[in-house]
Amino acid sequence: MQSLYASIIRCLDVGGSSGENLKRLARSIAGDLVNGGSKSVCDSVVFSGLAGATVPAGVVILDDNKVEWKTTSSVLIGDEVIARANKVGATALGIGKLTTLPSSVHGVSGVTNTRVAVKGRDKDSDSVIRRKVKKGAARFQRSGIERISHEVMKVSGVFDISLLHNRTSVVVDGVQPHSFAAIVAGGKDQEVLDAIATARSCGVGDNVGVSGLGIEVTGSAKTAQGRATTATMFRPTEVLINITIIVSGTNSSTHASLTIALKDSIKGYFIGESGLLPLSKFDQDGLLIGDDVSGFKLATPCNAVIANDGILDGVTVNNQTHVNIGKSELAVVTDASISVIYI
């Protein structure tokens, strides 16, 4: 039954789906692992004005960044009330930042907040959901080649595996007949090789010595029974992406700090270290094996940094708008490969 379920999962177009369709598929596989996000909440909103007046529920207040917050209940002037951001995500709100009422409210002359907001959670991006689907599907992959994904994804530091399996008697996409090729990103070589040896079926080749599948790593390993054997995996070939960010309307005194922040933002997008940013709103698991790079998508982490301090005029990747990444490749960036041009 588990093998049948895993086969059904493989038939679902998870890789080709996005948005709501992807979420629908993901929830059926990964269940509660899929994060739909939550809104930031501030529990210290205080209205000033006519003593004894009651402020109705649902009053809209704008913060310094023009984000709308809405009160959840009615409240007397001078008492505290809860307000919730109107958008899902980790919206930050400092003390005294809720001060603008876009519409007049009877008896109210002002508003503020006396404590910071509790940040919400960002929705999982499509790449995050796909990885969670992969992990969710791995729970049902307990036999044959399918079990390799399950065992390898359990290895500390592994963030992706692309498992190419050829069940035919001819070479397909560079993979030898009746064999598999495990392309793995992250984790220690030895631990990954041991995981493959633990799950690999007897008589199935692992494409040792075959070129075109990435960087080969072959070494000694141990089976689940503790027997010595050899195993082969492939590391994805890293493709360096040269990124050019064009920004206008900025103050030259901010260029040095803005350049650093933009580079950190882009690196966070690529490798999934959202801690590089004040708000973790990007692909928390970074780009995976075979993921293309789009200048359009990179506008998101750039705009989060630039905000109201300038205008993003464009982002190019390798002097174009889109870079195709092969099935055994992984896109990477460095400080030196990111350029910021101010006009």
GROMACS .gro file of C-alpha atoms in nm, residues 22-329:
model
  308
   22LEU     CA    1   0.042   2.334  -0.560
   23LYS     CA    2  -0.091   2.402  -0.209
   24ARG     CA    3  -0.389   2.174  -0.272
   25LEU     CA    4  -0.164   1.889  -0.382
   26ALA     CA    5   0.080   1.956  -0.099
   27ARG     CA    6  -0.182   1.944   0.175
   28SER     CA    7  -0.297   1.603   0.056
   29ILE     CA    8   0.061   1.475   0.084
   30ALA     CA    9   0.239   1.679   0.349
   31GLY     CA   10  -0.067   1.775   0.554
   32ASP     CA   11  -0.001   2.014   0.840
   33LEU     CA   12   0.362   2.060   0.729
   34VAL     CA   13   0.241   2.319   0.478
   35ASN     CA   14   0.240   2.664   0.640
   36GLY     CA   15  -0.039   2.891   0.521
   37GLY     CA   16   0.104   3.187   0.707
   38SER     CA   17  -0.038   3.412   0.978
   39LYS     CA   18  -0.081   3.783   1.042
   40SER     CA   19   0.116   4.004   1.281
   41VAL     CA   20  -0.074   4.114   1.593
   42CYS     CA   21  -0.035   4.422   1.813
   43ASP     CA   22  -0.214   4.406   2.151
   44SER     CA   23  -0.138   4.760   2.267
   45VAL     CA   24  -0.330   4.995   2.039
   46VAL     CA   25  -0.466   5.299   2.226
   47PHE     CA   26  -0.702   5.564   2.087
   48SER     CA   27  -0.709   5.918   2.223
   49GLY     CA   28  -0.999   6.162   2.202
   50LEU     CA   29  -1.333   6.223   2.369
   51ALA     CA   30  -1.334   6.072   2.719
   52GLY     CA   31  -1.583   5.788   2.756
   53ALA     CA   32  -1.634   5.747   2.381
   54THR     CA   33  -1.647   5.397   2.237
   55VAL     CA   34  -1.442   5.318   1.928
   56PRO     CA   35  -1.610   5.049   1.714
   57ALA     CA   36  -1.441   4.729   1.604
   58GLY     CA   37  -1.283   4.712   1.260
   59VAL     CA   38  -1.115   5.053   1.259
   60VAL     CA   39  -0.835   5.064   1.001
   61ILE     CA   40  -0.502   5.217   1.105
   62LEU     CA   41  -0.194   5.264   0.886
   63ASP     CA   42   0.161   5.213   1.007
   64ASP     CA   43   0.466   5.406   0.883
   65ASN     CA   44   0.495   5.171   0.583
   66LYS     CA   45   0.129   5.221   0.486
   67VAL     CA   46   0.038   4.867   0.593
   68GLU     CA   47  -0.323   4.842   0.709
   69TRP     CA   48  -0.401   4.715   1.060
   70LYS     CA   49  -0.757   4.655   1.181
   71THR     CA   50  -0.888   4.648   1.538
   72THR     CA   51  -1.056   4.324   1.643
   73SER     CA   52  -1.311   4.461   1.892
   74SER     CA   53  -1.468   4.780   2.021
   75VAL     CA   54  -1.282   4.973   2.291
   76LEU     CA   55  -1.316   5.280   2.513
   77ILE     CA   56  -1.093   5.580   2.452
   78GLY     CA   57  -0.770   5.529   2.649
   79ASP     CA   58  -0.800   5.150   2.681
   80GLU     CA   59  -0.589   4.898   2.491
   81VAL     CA   60  -0.724   4.698   2.200
   82ILE     CA   61  -0.581   4.436   1.963
   83ALA     CA   62  -0.513   4.519   1.599
   84ARG     CA   63  -0.417   4.268   1.333
   85ALA     CA   64  -0.226   4.337   1.012
   86ASN     CA   65  -0.438   4.297   0.700
   87LYS     CA   66  -0.168   4.103   0.517
   88VAL     CA   67  -0.023   3.762   0.595
   89GLY     CA   68   0.343   3.757   0.692
   90ALA     CA   69   0.602   3.871   0.944
   91THR     CA   70   0.506   4.239   0.936
   92ALA     CA   71   0.726   4.431   1.179
   93LEU     CA   72   0.580   4.710   1.391
   94GLY     CA   73   0.781   4.920   1.633
   95ILE     CA   74   0.650   5.119   1.928
   96GLY     CA   75   0.456   5.428   1.825
   97LYS     CA   76   0.433   5.332   1.457
   98LEU     CA   77   0.053   5.300   1.434
   99THR     CA   78  -0.047   5.664   1.406
  100THR     CA   79  -0.249   5.725   1.090
  101LEU     CA   80  -0.627   5.697   1.056
  102PRO     CA   81  -0.717   5.701   0.683
  103SER     CA   82  -1.080   5.776   0.773
  104SER     CA   83  -1.215   5.988   1.055
  105VAL     CA   84  -1.368   5.808   1.353
  106HIS     CA   85  -1.624   5.979   1.577
  107GLY     CA   86  -1.470   6.085   1.906
  108VAL     CA   87  -1.115   5.988   1.806
  109SER     CA   88  -0.837   6.244   1.771
  110GLY     CA   89  -0.535   6.014   1.755
  111VAL     CA   90  -0.398   5.661   1.792
  112THR     CA   91  -0.070   5.489   1.877
  113ASN     CA   92   0.072   5.157   1.996
  114THR     CA   93   0.271   5.120   2.317
  115ARG     CA   94   0.437   4.784   2.243
  116VAL     CA   95   0.585   4.613   1.939
  117ALA     CA   96   0.376   4.368   1.742
  118VAL     CA   97   0.412   3.993   1.755
  119LYS     CA   98   0.520   3.900   1.404
  120GLY     CA   99   0.315   3.660   1.199
  121ARG     CA  100   0.454   3.389   0.973
  122ASP     CA  101   0.504   3.410   0.598
  123LYS     CA  102   0.329   3.166   0.369
  124ASP     CA  103   0.546   2.887   0.236
  125SER     CA  104   0.680   2.974  -0.107
  126ASP     CA  105   0.633   2.726  -0.392
  127SER     CA  106   0.990   2.595  -0.357
  128VAL     CA  107   0.942   2.541   0.018
  129ILE     CA  108   0.616   2.356  -0.044
  130ARG     CA  109   0.779   2.134  -0.307
  131ARG     CA  110   1.049   2.036  -0.060
  132LYS     CA  111   0.791   1.958   0.208
  133VAL     CA  112   0.602   1.747  -0.046
  134LYS     CA  113   0.925   1.561  -0.116
  135LYS     CA  114   0.970   1.493   0.255
  136GLY     CA  115   0.604   1.401   0.297
  137ALA     CA  116   0.618   1.161   0.004
  138ALA     CA  117   0.937   1.008   0.142
  139ARG     CA  118   0.743   0.877   0.442
  140PHE     CA  119   0.570   0.633   0.208
  141GLN     CA  120   0.880   0.530   0.014
  142ARG     CA  121   1.002   0.223   0.194
  143SER     CA  122   1.090  -0.024  -0.080
  144GLY     CA  123   1.332  -0.047  -0.370
  145ILE     CA  124   1.480   0.264  -0.526
  146GLU     CA  125   1.210   0.485  -0.373
  147ARG     CA  126   1.351   0.426  -0.026
  148ILE     CA  127   1.677   0.601  -0.120
  149SER     CA  128   1.507   0.942  -0.115
  150HIS     CA  129   1.368   0.872   0.230
  151GLU     CA  130   1.704   0.766   0.377
  152VAL     CA  131   1.909   1.043   0.213
  153MET     CA  132   1.668   1.319   0.317
  154LYS     CA  133   1.715   1.206   0.678
  155VAL     CA  134   2.089   1.284   0.664
  156SER     CA  135   2.184   1.600   0.852
  157GLY     CA  136   2.258   1.892   0.620
  158VAL     CA  137   2.092   1.745   0.310
  159PHE     CA  138   1.845   1.994   0.164
  160ASP     CA  139   1.764   1.828  -0.167
  161ILE     CA  140   1.795   1.507  -0.367
  162SER     CA  141   1.717   1.456  -0.731
  163LEU     CA  142   1.678   1.082  -0.787
  164LEU     CA  143   1.693   0.978  -1.152
  165HIS     CA  144   1.568   0.621  -1.199
  166ASN     CA  145   1.585   0.435  -1.528
  167ARG     CA  146   1.376   0.118  -1.530
  168THR     CA  147   1.426   0.053  -1.901
  169SER     CA  148   1.688  -0.150  -2.089
  170VAL     CA  149   1.830   0.154  -2.275
  171VAL     CA  150   2.013   0.469  -2.165
  172VAL     CA  151   1.768   0.748  -2.076
  173ASP     CA  152   1.887   1.107  -2.015
  174GLY     CA  153   2.237   0.979  -1.946
  175VAL     CA  154   2.123   0.727  -1.684
  176GLN     CA  155   2.228   0.367  -1.752
  177PRO     CA  156   1.969   0.088  -1.795
  178HIS     CA  157   1.816  -0.053  -1.475
  179SER     CA  158   1.996   0.196  -1.254
  180PHE     CA  159   1.956   0.513  -1.053
  181ALA     CA  160   2.157   0.832  -1.009
  182ALA     CA  161   2.130   1.013  -0.677
  183ILE     CA  162   2.217   1.382  -0.713
  184VAL     CA  163   2.243   1.520  -0.360
  185ALA     CA  164   2.290   1.874  -0.227
  186GLY     CA  165   2.417   1.912   0.129
  187GLY     CA  166   2.525   1.663   0.395
  188LYS     CA  167   2.854   1.486   0.451
  189ASP     CA  168   2.973   1.253   0.174
  190GLN     CA  169   3.014   0.948   0.396
  191GLU     CA  170   2.675   0.983   0.563
  192VAL     CA  171   2.502   1.018   0.226
  193LEU     CA  172   2.685   0.715   0.083
  194ASP     CA  173   2.587   0.508   0.387
  195ALA     CA  174   2.224   0.616   0.347
  196ILE     CA  175   2.229   0.507  -0.018
  197ALA     CA  176   2.387   0.173   0.070
  198THR     CA  177   2.124   0.119   0.338
  199ALA     CA  178   1.837   0.165   0.095
  200ARG     CA  179   1.977   0.035  -0.234
  201SER     CA  180   1.839  -0.288  -0.375
  202CYS     CA  181   2.074  -0.563  -0.488
  203GLY     CA  182   2.147  -0.574  -0.860
  204VAL     CA  183   2.058  -0.211  -0.930
  205GLY     CA  184   2.339   0.003  -1.067
  206ASP     CA  185   2.427   0.348  -0.936
  207ASN     CA  186   2.599   0.487  -1.249
  208VAL     CA  187   2.954   0.473  -1.116
  209GLY     CA  188   3.193   0.614  -1.376
  210VAL     CA  189   2.916   0.774  -1.583
  211SER     CA  190   2.971   1.136  -1.687
  212GLY     CA  191   2.714   1.410  -1.729
  213LEU     CA  192   2.528   1.346  -1.404
  214GLY     CA  193   2.716   1.590  -1.184
  215ILE     CA  194   3.031   1.550  -0.975
  216GLU     CA  195   3.075   1.182  -0.890
  217VAL     CA  196   3.149   1.074  -0.533
  218THR     CA  197   3.220   0.703  -0.493
  219GLY     CA  198   3.340   0.544  -0.172
  220SER     CA  199   3.311   0.269   0.085
  221ALA     CA  200   2.980   0.239   0.266
  222LYS     CA  201   2.788   0.004   0.493
  223THR     CA  202   2.456  -0.165   0.429
  224ALA     CA  203   2.175  -0.181   0.682
  225GLN     CA  204   2.319  -0.516   0.793
  226GLY     CA  205   2.664  -0.364   0.845
  227ARG     CA  206   2.825  -0.526   0.541
  228ALA     CA  207   3.098  -0.331   0.361
  229THR     CA  208   3.016  -0.221   0.007
  230THR     CA  209   3.069   0.073  -0.226
  231ALA     CA  210   2.817   0.339  -0.320
  232THR     CA  211   2.802   0.626  -0.566
  233MET     CA  212   2.628   0.959  -0.555
  234PHE     CA  213   2.665   1.282  -0.750
  235ARG     CA  214   2.702   1.636  -0.628
  236PRO     CA  215   2.526   1.896  -0.844
  237THR     CA  216   2.748   2.106  -1.066
  238GLU     CA  217   2.741   2.460  -0.931
  239VAL     CA  218   2.646   2.729  -1.182
  240LEU     CA  219   2.765   3.074  -1.078
  241ILE     CA  220   2.501   3.338  -1.147
  242ASN     CA  221   2.618   3.694  -1.212
  243ILE     CA  222   2.345   3.931  -1.096
  244THR     CA  223   2.315   4.299  -1.181
  245ILE     CA  224   2.074   4.512  -0.979
  246ILE     CA  225   1.986   4.858  -1.112
  247VAL     CA  226   1.851   5.110  -0.862
  248SER     CA  227   1.746   5.473  -0.898
  249GLY     CA  228   1.612   5.749  -0.675
  250THR     CA  229   1.844   5.682  -0.382
  251ASN     CA  230   2.059   5.904  -0.163
  252SER     CA  231   2.428   5.847  -0.236
  253SER     CA  232   2.502   5.844   0.137
  254THR     CA  233   2.308   5.516   0.167
  255HIS     CA  234   2.472   5.334  -0.125
  256ALA     CA  235   2.735   5.146   0.076
  257SER     CA  236   2.491   5.006   0.332
  258LEU     CA  237   2.222   4.944   0.071
  259THR     CA  238   2.464   4.745  -0.145
  260ILE     CA  239   2.555   4.520   0.148
  261ALA     CA  240   2.188   4.468   0.235
  262LEU     CA  241   2.097   4.385  -0.126
  263LYS     CA  242   2.375   4.130  -0.153
  264ASP     CA  243   2.272   3.967   0.175
  265SER     CA  244   1.912   3.960   0.059
  266ILE     CA  245   2.002   3.787  -0.268
  267LYS     CA  246   2.224   3.534  -0.091
  268GLY     CA  247   1.945   3.466   0.155
  269TYR     CA  248   1.710   3.398  -0.134
  270PHE     CA  249   1.952   3.153  -0.293
  271ILE     CA  250   2.063   2.953   0.010
  272GLY     CA  251   1.757   2.987   0.229
  273GLU     CA  252   1.915   3.168   0.523
  274SER     CA  253   1.627   3.403   0.589
  275GLY     CA  254   1.802   3.513   0.909
  276LEU     CA  255   2.009   3.740   0.688
  277LEU     CA  256   1.699   3.959   0.666
  278PRO     CA  257   1.480   4.134   0.925
  279LEU     CA  258   1.179   3.947   0.785
  280SER     CA  259   1.194   3.586   0.671
  281LYS     CA  260   0.972   3.627   0.367
  282PHE     CA  261   1.164   3.445   0.096
  283ASP     CA  262   1.228   3.086  -0.013
  284GLN     CA  263   1.341   2.947   0.320
  285ASP     CA  264   1.493   2.638   0.158
  286GLY     CA  265   1.661   2.833  -0.120
  287LEU     CA  266   1.696   2.722  -0.480
  288LEU     CA  267   1.699   2.346  -0.526
  289ILE     CA  268   1.872   2.122  -0.779
  290GLY     CA  269   1.755   2.205  -1.130
  291ASP     CA  270   1.573   2.527  -1.031
  292ASP     CA  271   1.600   2.798  -1.295
  293VAL     CA  272   1.693   3.154  -1.197
  294SER     CA  273   1.460   3.440  -1.289
  295GLY     CA  274   1.549   3.806  -1.268
  296PHE     CA  275   1.179   3.877  -1.219
  297LYS     CA  276   1.166   3.663  -0.903
  298LEU     CA  277   1.481   3.824  -0.768
  299ALA     CA  278   1.295   4.154  -0.765
  300THR     CA  279   1.116   4.035  -0.450
  301PRO     CA  280   1.421   4.020  -0.219
  302CYS     CA  281   1.553   4.340  -0.377
  303ASN     CA  282   1.235   4.539  -0.321
  304ALA     CA  283   1.217   4.422   0.039
  305VAL     CA  284   1.549   4.596   0.102
  306ILE     CA  285   1.495   4.906  -0.110
  307ALA     CA  286   1.139   4.963   0.019
  308ASN     CA  287   1.067   5.338   0.008
  309ASP     CA  288   1.432   5.443  -0.022
  310GLY     CA  289   1.451   5.413  -0.399
  311ILE     CA  290   1.322   5.244  -0.713
  312LEU     CA  291   1.426   4.905  -0.849
  313ASP     CA  292   1.473   4.955  -1.223
  314GLY     CA  293   1.572   4.600  -1.310
  315VAL     CA  294   1.751   4.277  -1.225
  316THR     CA  295   1.945   4.070  -1.479
  317VAL     CA  296   2.096   3.724  -1.438
  318ASN     CA  297   2.401   3.650  -1.653
  319ASN     CA  298   2.304   3.957  -1.860
  320GLN     CA  299   1.958   3.821  -1.935
  321THR     CA  300   1.620   3.784  -1.767
  322HIS     CA  301   1.627   3.407  -1.715
  323VAL     CA  302   1.890   3.134  -1.676
  324ASN     CA  303   1.802   2.770  -1.738
  325ILE     CA  304   1.957   2.525  -1.492
  326GLY     CA  305   2.015   2.161  -1.588
  327LYS     CA  306   1.883   1.858  -1.402
  328SER     CA  307   2.218   1.801  -1.228
  329GLU     CA  308   2.305   2.166  -1.166
   0.00000   0.00000   0.00000
